Amino acid sequence: QGFHNRLYYSQKLANADSIHDIVVFDQGAGIVNNLAALRSKPLEEWGNGKLVEKTANGGGFVVKNWDGTISPVVHQFDRH
């Protein structure tokens, strides 16, 4: 991940013939929600308590993006 960030932000991919489009989303706005970026406090405290919901049976969690939609992919949930 860090390597790809370096390639992108240093413009090393700008002239690559086989790469047509790169889209960078803010945390909690794209299809991959990287939760390691939110380690400064418990997940339950982010987004006014609306970022993480316990499932009805209490055995799991639903992680949401900032707009309230369910995150399709949650990355590094275990880092919390």
Phi, psi and omega in degrees: 000312180298322178297316179293322176300316179299314179300316182293306187287342176268005178065020180291340182262357187300326183252015180288123183296325186271357178252116184266327186203134175235129179239127178251125180254149171293158177302132178080012181238342183257198181278342177246121180257107182271106186277348178296338179289349185249033185282354186287344175204165181301147181303325182298339182270348179279146176061037181054036178078011184253004181280327181233131175238137172285143179289163184302323181275358176077004184265359183200190183227154169244125179258133183243155171283171182298334180274003177094352177284153179288132179291123179295323180228128178248120182253133176064039174299327182289351180281355180265000000 
